[in-house]
C-alpha cells in the first residue's frame, strides 16, 4: 500500500508522514543517490512511456526560465517518478510529497478545475491520499516558527506569485479529487501529529476510504 500526503506548505506533511512511518510499519520513501534517480526513472519510462512524456511536457510548458525548469524537473518530475517506483518495493510505503503535490508546485498561475482533471490523468495514484488542511493564518504562524519558507533561492517576487497561485490551485485541485477516482480523506492539521496519525491508521484499518 502506498500512502501519499498532499497539502499546502506548513500543513505538516513531513512531520506526520515521518511519524506514520516510525510507529506503524510503513517505509518513508526517500531517493538518496543519483543512481536511484536514474534507475527508477528508466524503469518508470519503460513501464509508463506516455505518462513520462506527457508529465515532462507539463514541466517544460510551466517553466519560465532555466532555473525554474531545473527546479521543477528535479523536484517535481525526476524525484517523484523515482519515489513511486521505489515505493512499489515495499508492502507499506509513505510518500510525503509526490505527484499530487505537483498540482501546487508546478504551476505559477491559477488553473481551472477542468485543467486539473486532464492533468491528473498523467498520475499514478496511491492507494490512499492524505490531504492535510490548515487555515492561512495558522500556516503563516508555522512558517514563521520554523524560520524558512519555500523556494528561498528564488526572487521574492517570483515566490509570491507562486504562493498566490498555489493557494488558488489548492482549492481547484481539491474540488476535483472526487472526480479523479483517487481514494482520499481530508484531515484538519490543527490536531497534533499523533492524533492525525491515529486518525489515518483508523481509516486504513477500517477500509473506510
mmCIF file of C-alpha atoms in Angstrom:
data_model
loop_
_atom_site.group_PDB
_atom_site.id
_atom_site.type_symbol
_atom_site.label_atom_id
_atom_site.label_comp_id
_atom_site.label_asym_id
_atom_site.label_seq_id
_atom_site.Cartn_x
_atom_site.Cartn_y
_atom_site.Cartn_z
ATOM 1 C CA UNK A 1 0.000 0.000 0.000
ATOM 2 C CA UNK A 2 1.217 3.482 -0.880
ATOM 3 C CA UNK A 3 0.009 6.400 1.249
ATOM 4 C CA UNK A 4 0.727 9.842 -0.182
ATOM 5 C CA UNK A 5 0.441 13.221 1.532
ATOM 6 C CA UNK A 6 -0.861 16.372 -0.129
ATOM 7 C CA UNK A 7 -1.328 19.911 1.144
ATOM 8 C CA UNK A 8 -0.112 23.476 1.144
ATOM 9 C CA UNK A 9 3.203 24.376 2.811
ATOM 10 C CA UNK A 10 3.246 24.152 6.633
ATOM 11 C CA UNK A 11 0.286 21.788 6.913
ATOM 12 C CA UNK A 12 2.523 19.130 8.477
ATOM 13 C CA UNK A 13 3.130 16.688 5.619
ATOM 14 C CA UNK A 14 6.726 15.873 6.535
ATOM 15 C CA UNK A 15 6.140 15.672 10.293
ATOM 16 C CA UNK A 16 3.050 13.470 10.089
ATOM 17 C CA UNK A 17 4.424 11.185 7.365
ATOM 18 C CA UNK A 18 7.586 10.576 9.399
ATOM 19 C CA UNK A 19 5.546 9.711 12.485
ATOM 20 C CA UNK A 20 3.322 7.396 10.461
ATOM 21 C CA UNK A 21 6.397 5.565 9.164
ATOM 22 C CA UNK A 22 8.201 5.390 12.517
ATOM 23 C CA UNK A 23 5.348 3.894 14.523
ATOM 24 C CA UNK A 24 3.226 1.869 12.111
ATOM 25 C CA UNK A 25 5.440 -0.269 9.926
ATOM 26 C CA UNK A 26 5.491 1.998 6.888
ATOM 27 C CA UNK A 27 8.619 2.878 4.945
ATOM 28 C CA UNK A 28 9.112 6.598 4.286
ATOM 29 C CA UNK A 29 10.362 6.657 0.697
ATOM 30 C CA UNK A 30 13.488 8.688 0.034
ATOM 31 C CA UNK A 31 15.665 8.910 -3.083
ATOM 32 C CA UNK A 32 19.209 9.203 -1.811
ATOM 33 C CA UNK A 33 21.548 8.822 -4.782
ATOM 34 C CA UNK A 34 21.781 9.801 -8.416
ATOM 35 C CA UNK A 35 21.926 6.114 -9.272
ATOM 36 C CA UNK A 36 18.428 5.750 -7.803
ATOM 37 C CA UNK A 37 17.235 8.795 -9.737
ATOM 38 C CA UNK A 38 18.478 7.313 -12.984
ATOM 39 C CA UNK A 39 17.459 3.690 -12.378
ATOM 40 C CA UNK A 40 13.905 4.371 -11.222
ATOM 41 C CA UNK A 41 13.236 6.938 -13.968
ATOM 42 C CA UNK A 42 14.373 4.480 -16.631
ATOM 43 C CA UNK A 43 12.081 1.926 -15.025
ATOM 44 C CA UNK A 44 9.209 4.413 -14.960
ATOM 45 C CA UNK A 45 9.761 5.300 -18.620
ATOM 46 C CA UNK A 46 9.760 1.656 -19.676
ATOM 47 C CA UNK A 47 6.538 0.965 -17.765
ATOM 48 C CA UNK A 48 4.710 4.221 -18.494
ATOM 49 C CA UNK A 49 6.271 5.917 -21.557
ATOM 50 C CA UNK A 50 3.217 8.047 -22.370
ATOM 51 C CA UNK A 51 2.842 9.318 -18.803
ATOM 52 C CA UNK A 52 6.579 10.052 -18.727
ATOM 53 C CA UNK A 53 6.458 12.127 -21.922
ATOM 54 C CA UNK A 54 3.257 13.961 -21.006
ATOM 55 C CA UNK A 55 4.486 14.661 -17.491
ATOM 56 C CA UNK A 56 7.712 16.118 -18.834
ATOM 57 C CA UNK A 57 5.804 18.265 -21.335
ATOM 58 C CA UNK A 58 3.796 19.833 -18.495
ATOM 59 C CA UNK A 59 7.028 20.679 -16.671
ATOM 60 C CA UNK A 60 8.505 22.279 -19.796
ATOM 61 C CA UNK A 61 5.381 24.301 -20.582
ATOM 62 C CA UNK A 62 5.029 25.526 -16.975
ATOM 63 C CA UNK A 63 8.644 26.728 -16.702
ATOM 64 C CA UNK A 64 9.547 30.369 -17.287
ATOM 65 C CA UNK A 65 13.345 30.111 -17.251
ATOM 66 C CA UNK A 66 16.158 27.556 -16.985
ATOM 67 C CA UNK A 67 16.388 27.771 -13.189
ATOM 68 C CA UNK A 68 12.643 27.327 -12.867
ATOM 69 C CA UNK A 69 12.696 24.354 -15.251
ATOM 70 C CA UNK A 70 15.603 22.670 -13.457
ATOM 71 C CA UNK A 71 13.919 23.038 -10.062
ATOM 72 C CA UNK A 72 10.668 21.550 -11.333
ATOM 73 C CA UNK A 73 12.346 18.871 -13.435
ATOM 74 C CA UNK A 74 14.349 17.569 -10.492
ATOM 75 C CA UNK A 75 11.882 18.080 -7.627
ATOM 76 C CA UNK A 76 8.536 17.575 -9.361
ATOM 77 C CA UNK A 77 9.423 15.022 -12.019
ATOM 78 C CA UNK A 78 12.621 13.031 -11.513
ATOM 79 C CA UNK A 79 12.233 12.641 -7.740
ATOM 80 C CA UNK A 80 8.514 11.855 -7.884
ATOM 81 C CA UNK A 81 8.907 9.252 -10.646
ATOM 82 C CA UNK A 82 11.648 7.594 -8.634
ATOM 83 C CA UNK A 83 9.670 7.684 -5.375
ATOM 84 C CA UNK A 84 6.721 5.858 -6.917
ATOM 85 C CA UNK A 85 8.836 3.159 -8.479
ATOM 86 C CA UNK A 86 10.787 2.638 -5.267
ATOM 87 C CA UNK A 87 7.599 2.644 -3.160
ATOM 88 C CA UNK A 88 6.362 -0.419 -5.039
ATOM 89 C CA UNK A 89 9.170 -2.447 -3.478
ATOM 90 C CA UNK A 90 7.542 -2.226 -0.045
ATOM 91 C CA UNK A 91 4.341 -3.663 1.387
ATOM 92 C CA UNK A 92 3.512 -0.334 3.043
ATOM 93 C CA UNK A 93 5.135 2.888 1.872
ATOM 94 C CA UNK A 94 4.671 6.584 2.643
ATOM 95 C CA UNK A 95 5.375 9.413 0.200
ATOM 96 C CA UNK A 96 5.386 12.760 1.973
ATOM 97 C CA UNK A 97 5.281 14.715 -1.296
ATOM 98 C CA UNK A 98 4.515 13.091 -4.621
ATOM 99 C CA UNK A 99 2.603 13.602 -7.834
ATOM 100 C CA UNK A 100 -0.403 15.274 -6.239
ATOM 101 C CA UNK A 101 1.865 17.931 -4.757
ATOM 102 C CA UNK A 102 2.629 18.929 -8.351
ATOM 103 C CA UNK A 103 -0.850 20.430 -8.504
ATOM 104 C CA UNK A 104 0.596 23.179 -6.304
ATOM 105 C CA UNK A 105 4.300 23.101 -7.123
ATOM 106 C CA UNK A 106 4.451 23.124 -10.913
ATOM 107 C CA UNK A 107 2.165 25.958 -11.939
ATOM 108 C CA UNK A 108 2.907 29.627 -11.381
ATOM 109 C CA UNK A 109 -0.566 30.783 -12.323
ATOM 110 C CA UNK A 110 -4.079 29.735 -11.281
ATOM 111 C CA UNK A 111 -5.519 26.778 -13.192
ATOM 112 C CA UNK A 112 -9.138 25.723 -13.605
ATOM 113 C CA UNK A 113 -10.716 22.567 -12.234
ATOM 114 C CA UNK A 114 -11.087 21.254 -15.798
ATOM 115 C CA UNK A 115 -7.363 21.709 -16.358
ATOM 116 C CA UNK A 116 -6.569 19.633 -13.283
ATOM 117 C CA UNK A 117 -8.948 16.867 -14.354
ATOM 118 C CA UNK A 118 -6.849 16.483 -17.502
ATOM 119 C CA UNK A 119 -3.572 16.810 -15.640
ATOM 120 C CA UNK A 120 -4.490 14.120 -13.112
ATOM 121 C CA UNK A 121 -4.787 11.562 -15.919
ATOM 122 C CA UNK A 122 -0.992 11.539 -16.098
ATOM 123 C CA UNK A 123 -0.583 10.440 -12.479
ATOM 124 C CA UNK A 124 -0.075 7.068 -10.863
ATOM 125 C CA UNK A 125 -2.391 7.091 -7.862
ATOM 126 C CA UNK A 126 -1.576 5.937 -4.340
ATOM 127 C CA UNK A 127 -3.930 3.564 -2.559
ATOM 128 C CA UNK A 128 -4.742 6.382 -0.137
ATOM 129 C CA UNK A 129 -4.202 10.135 -0.409
ATOM 130 C CA UNK A 130 -3.959 12.072 2.869
ATOM 131 C CA UNK A 131 -4.953 15.707 2.393
ATOM 132 C CA UNK A 132 -3.782 17.965 5.215
ATOM 133 C CA UNK A 133 -5.613 21.248 5.553
ATOM 134 C CA UNK A 134 -4.949 24.283 7.753
ATOM 135 C CA UNK A 135 -6.056 27.915 7.719
ATOM 136 C CA UNK A 136 -3.858 30.543 6.095
ATOM 137 C CA UNK A 137 -3.104 32.280 9.412
ATOM 138 C CA UNK A 138 -2.081 29.021 11.104
ATOM 139 C CA UNK A 139 0.191 28.100 8.206
ATOM 140 C CA UNK A 140 1.751 31.566 8.316
ATOM 141 C CA UNK A 141 2.466 31.111 12.030
ATOM 142 C CA UNK A 142 4.109 27.737 11.436
ATOM 143 C CA UNK A 143 6.291 29.085 8.621
ATOM 144 C CA UNK A 144 7.415 31.924 10.884
ATOM 145 C CA UNK A 145 8.277 29.484 13.703
ATOM 146 C CA UNK A 146 10.322 27.166 11.535
ATOM 147 C CA UNK A 147 12.314 30.094 10.176
ATOM 148 C CA UNK A 148 12.269 29.321 6.487
ATOM 149 C CA UNK A 149 9.811 29.242 3.660
ATOM 150 C CA UNK A 150 9.719 27.617 0.265
ATOM 151 C CA UNK A 151 11.926 28.279 -2.772
ATOM 152 C CA UNK A 152 14.145 30.602 -0.776
ATOM 153 C CA UNK A 153 16.759 30.683 -3.528
ATOM 154 C CA UNK A 154 14.244 32.271 -5.921
ATOM 155 C CA UNK A 155 13.455 36.019 -6.146
ATOM 156 C CA UNK A 156 10.895 37.063 -3.554
ATOM 157 C CA UNK A 157 8.543 38.466 -6.203
ATOM 158 C CA UNK A 158 8.530 35.141 -8.039
ATOM 159 C CA UNK A 159 7.880 33.232 -4.820
ATOM 160 C CA UNK A 160 4.917 35.488 -4.007
ATOM 161 C CA UNK A 161 3.395 34.872 -7.441
ATOM 162 C CA UNK A 162 3.790 31.127 -6.978
ATOM 163 C CA UNK A 163 2.377 31.272 -3.429
ATOM 164 C CA UNK A 164 -0.737 33.151 -4.524
ATOM 165 C CA UNK A 165 -1.252 30.727 -7.410
ATOM 166 C CA UNK A 166 -0.793 27.697 -5.157
ATOM 167 C CA UNK A 167 -3.484 28.928 -2.759
ATOM 168 C CA UNK A 168 -5.986 29.172 -5.622
ATOM 169 C CA UNK A 169 -4.810 25.957 -7.239
ATOM 170 C CA UNK A 170 -5.270 24.078 -3.989
ATOM 171 C CA UNK A 171 -8.967 24.965 -3.998
ATOM 172 C CA UNK A 172 -9.334 23.981 -7.657
ATOM 173 C CA UNK A 173 -7.448 20.730 -7.138
ATOM 174 C CA UNK A 174 -9.429 19.816 -4.029
ATOM 175 C CA UNK A 175 -12.677 20.360 -5.918
ATOM 176 C CA UNK A 176 -11.794 17.671 -8.486
ATOM 177 C CA UNK A 177 -10.487 14.951 -6.168
ATOM 178 C CA UNK A 178 -13.922 13.311 -6.057
ATOM 179 C CA UNK A 179 -13.882 13.098 -9.853
ATOM 180 C CA UNK A 180 -10.332 11.793 -10.087
ATOM 181 C CA UNK A 181 -11.001 8.317 -8.721
ATOM 182 C CA UNK A 182 -8.342 8.593 -6.028
ATOM 183 C CA UNK A 183 -9.173 7.359 -2.515
ATOM 184 C CA UNK A 184 -8.639 10.348 -0.242
ATOM 185 C CA UNK A 185 -9.557 11.908 3.067
ATOM 186 C CA UNK A 186 -9.139 15.499 4.273
ATOM 187 C CA UNK A 187 -7.704 15.919 7.784
ATOM 188 C CA UNK A 188 -7.577 19.105 9.854
ATOM 189 C CA UNK A 189 -3.942 19.822 10.710
ATOM 190 C CA UNK A 190 -4.833 21.730 13.850
ATOM 191 C CA UNK A 191 -4.766 18.322 15.520
ATOM 192 C CA UNK A 192 -1.454 17.093 16.894
ATOM 193 C CA UNK A 193 0.724 14.865 14.659
ATOM 194 C CA UNK A 194 -0.052 11.922 16.940
ATOM 195 C CA UNK A 195 -3.796 12.483 16.640
ATOM 196 C CA UNK A 196 -3.518 12.795 12.870
ATOM 197 C CA UNK A 197 -1.574 9.530 12.594
ATOM 198 C CA UNK A 198 -4.173 7.761 14.740
ATOM 199 C CA UNK A 199 -6.970 9.084 12.512
ATOM 200 C CA UNK A 200 -5.132 7.974 9.365
ATOM 201 C CA UNK A 201 -4.475 4.495 10.756
ATOM 202 C CA UNK A 202 -8.136 4.141 11.741
ATOM 203 C CA UNK A 203 -9.180 4.993 8.199
ATOM 204 C CA UNK A 204 -6.772 2.423 6.790
ATOM 205 C CA UNK A 205 -7.796 -0.294 9.237
ATOM 206 C CA UNK A 206 -11.490 0.265 8.701
ATOM 207 C CA UNK A 207 -11.122 0.409 4.956
ATOM 208 C CA UNK A 208 -13.314 3.490 5.003
ATOM 209 C CA UNK A 209 -11.612 5.310 2.161
#
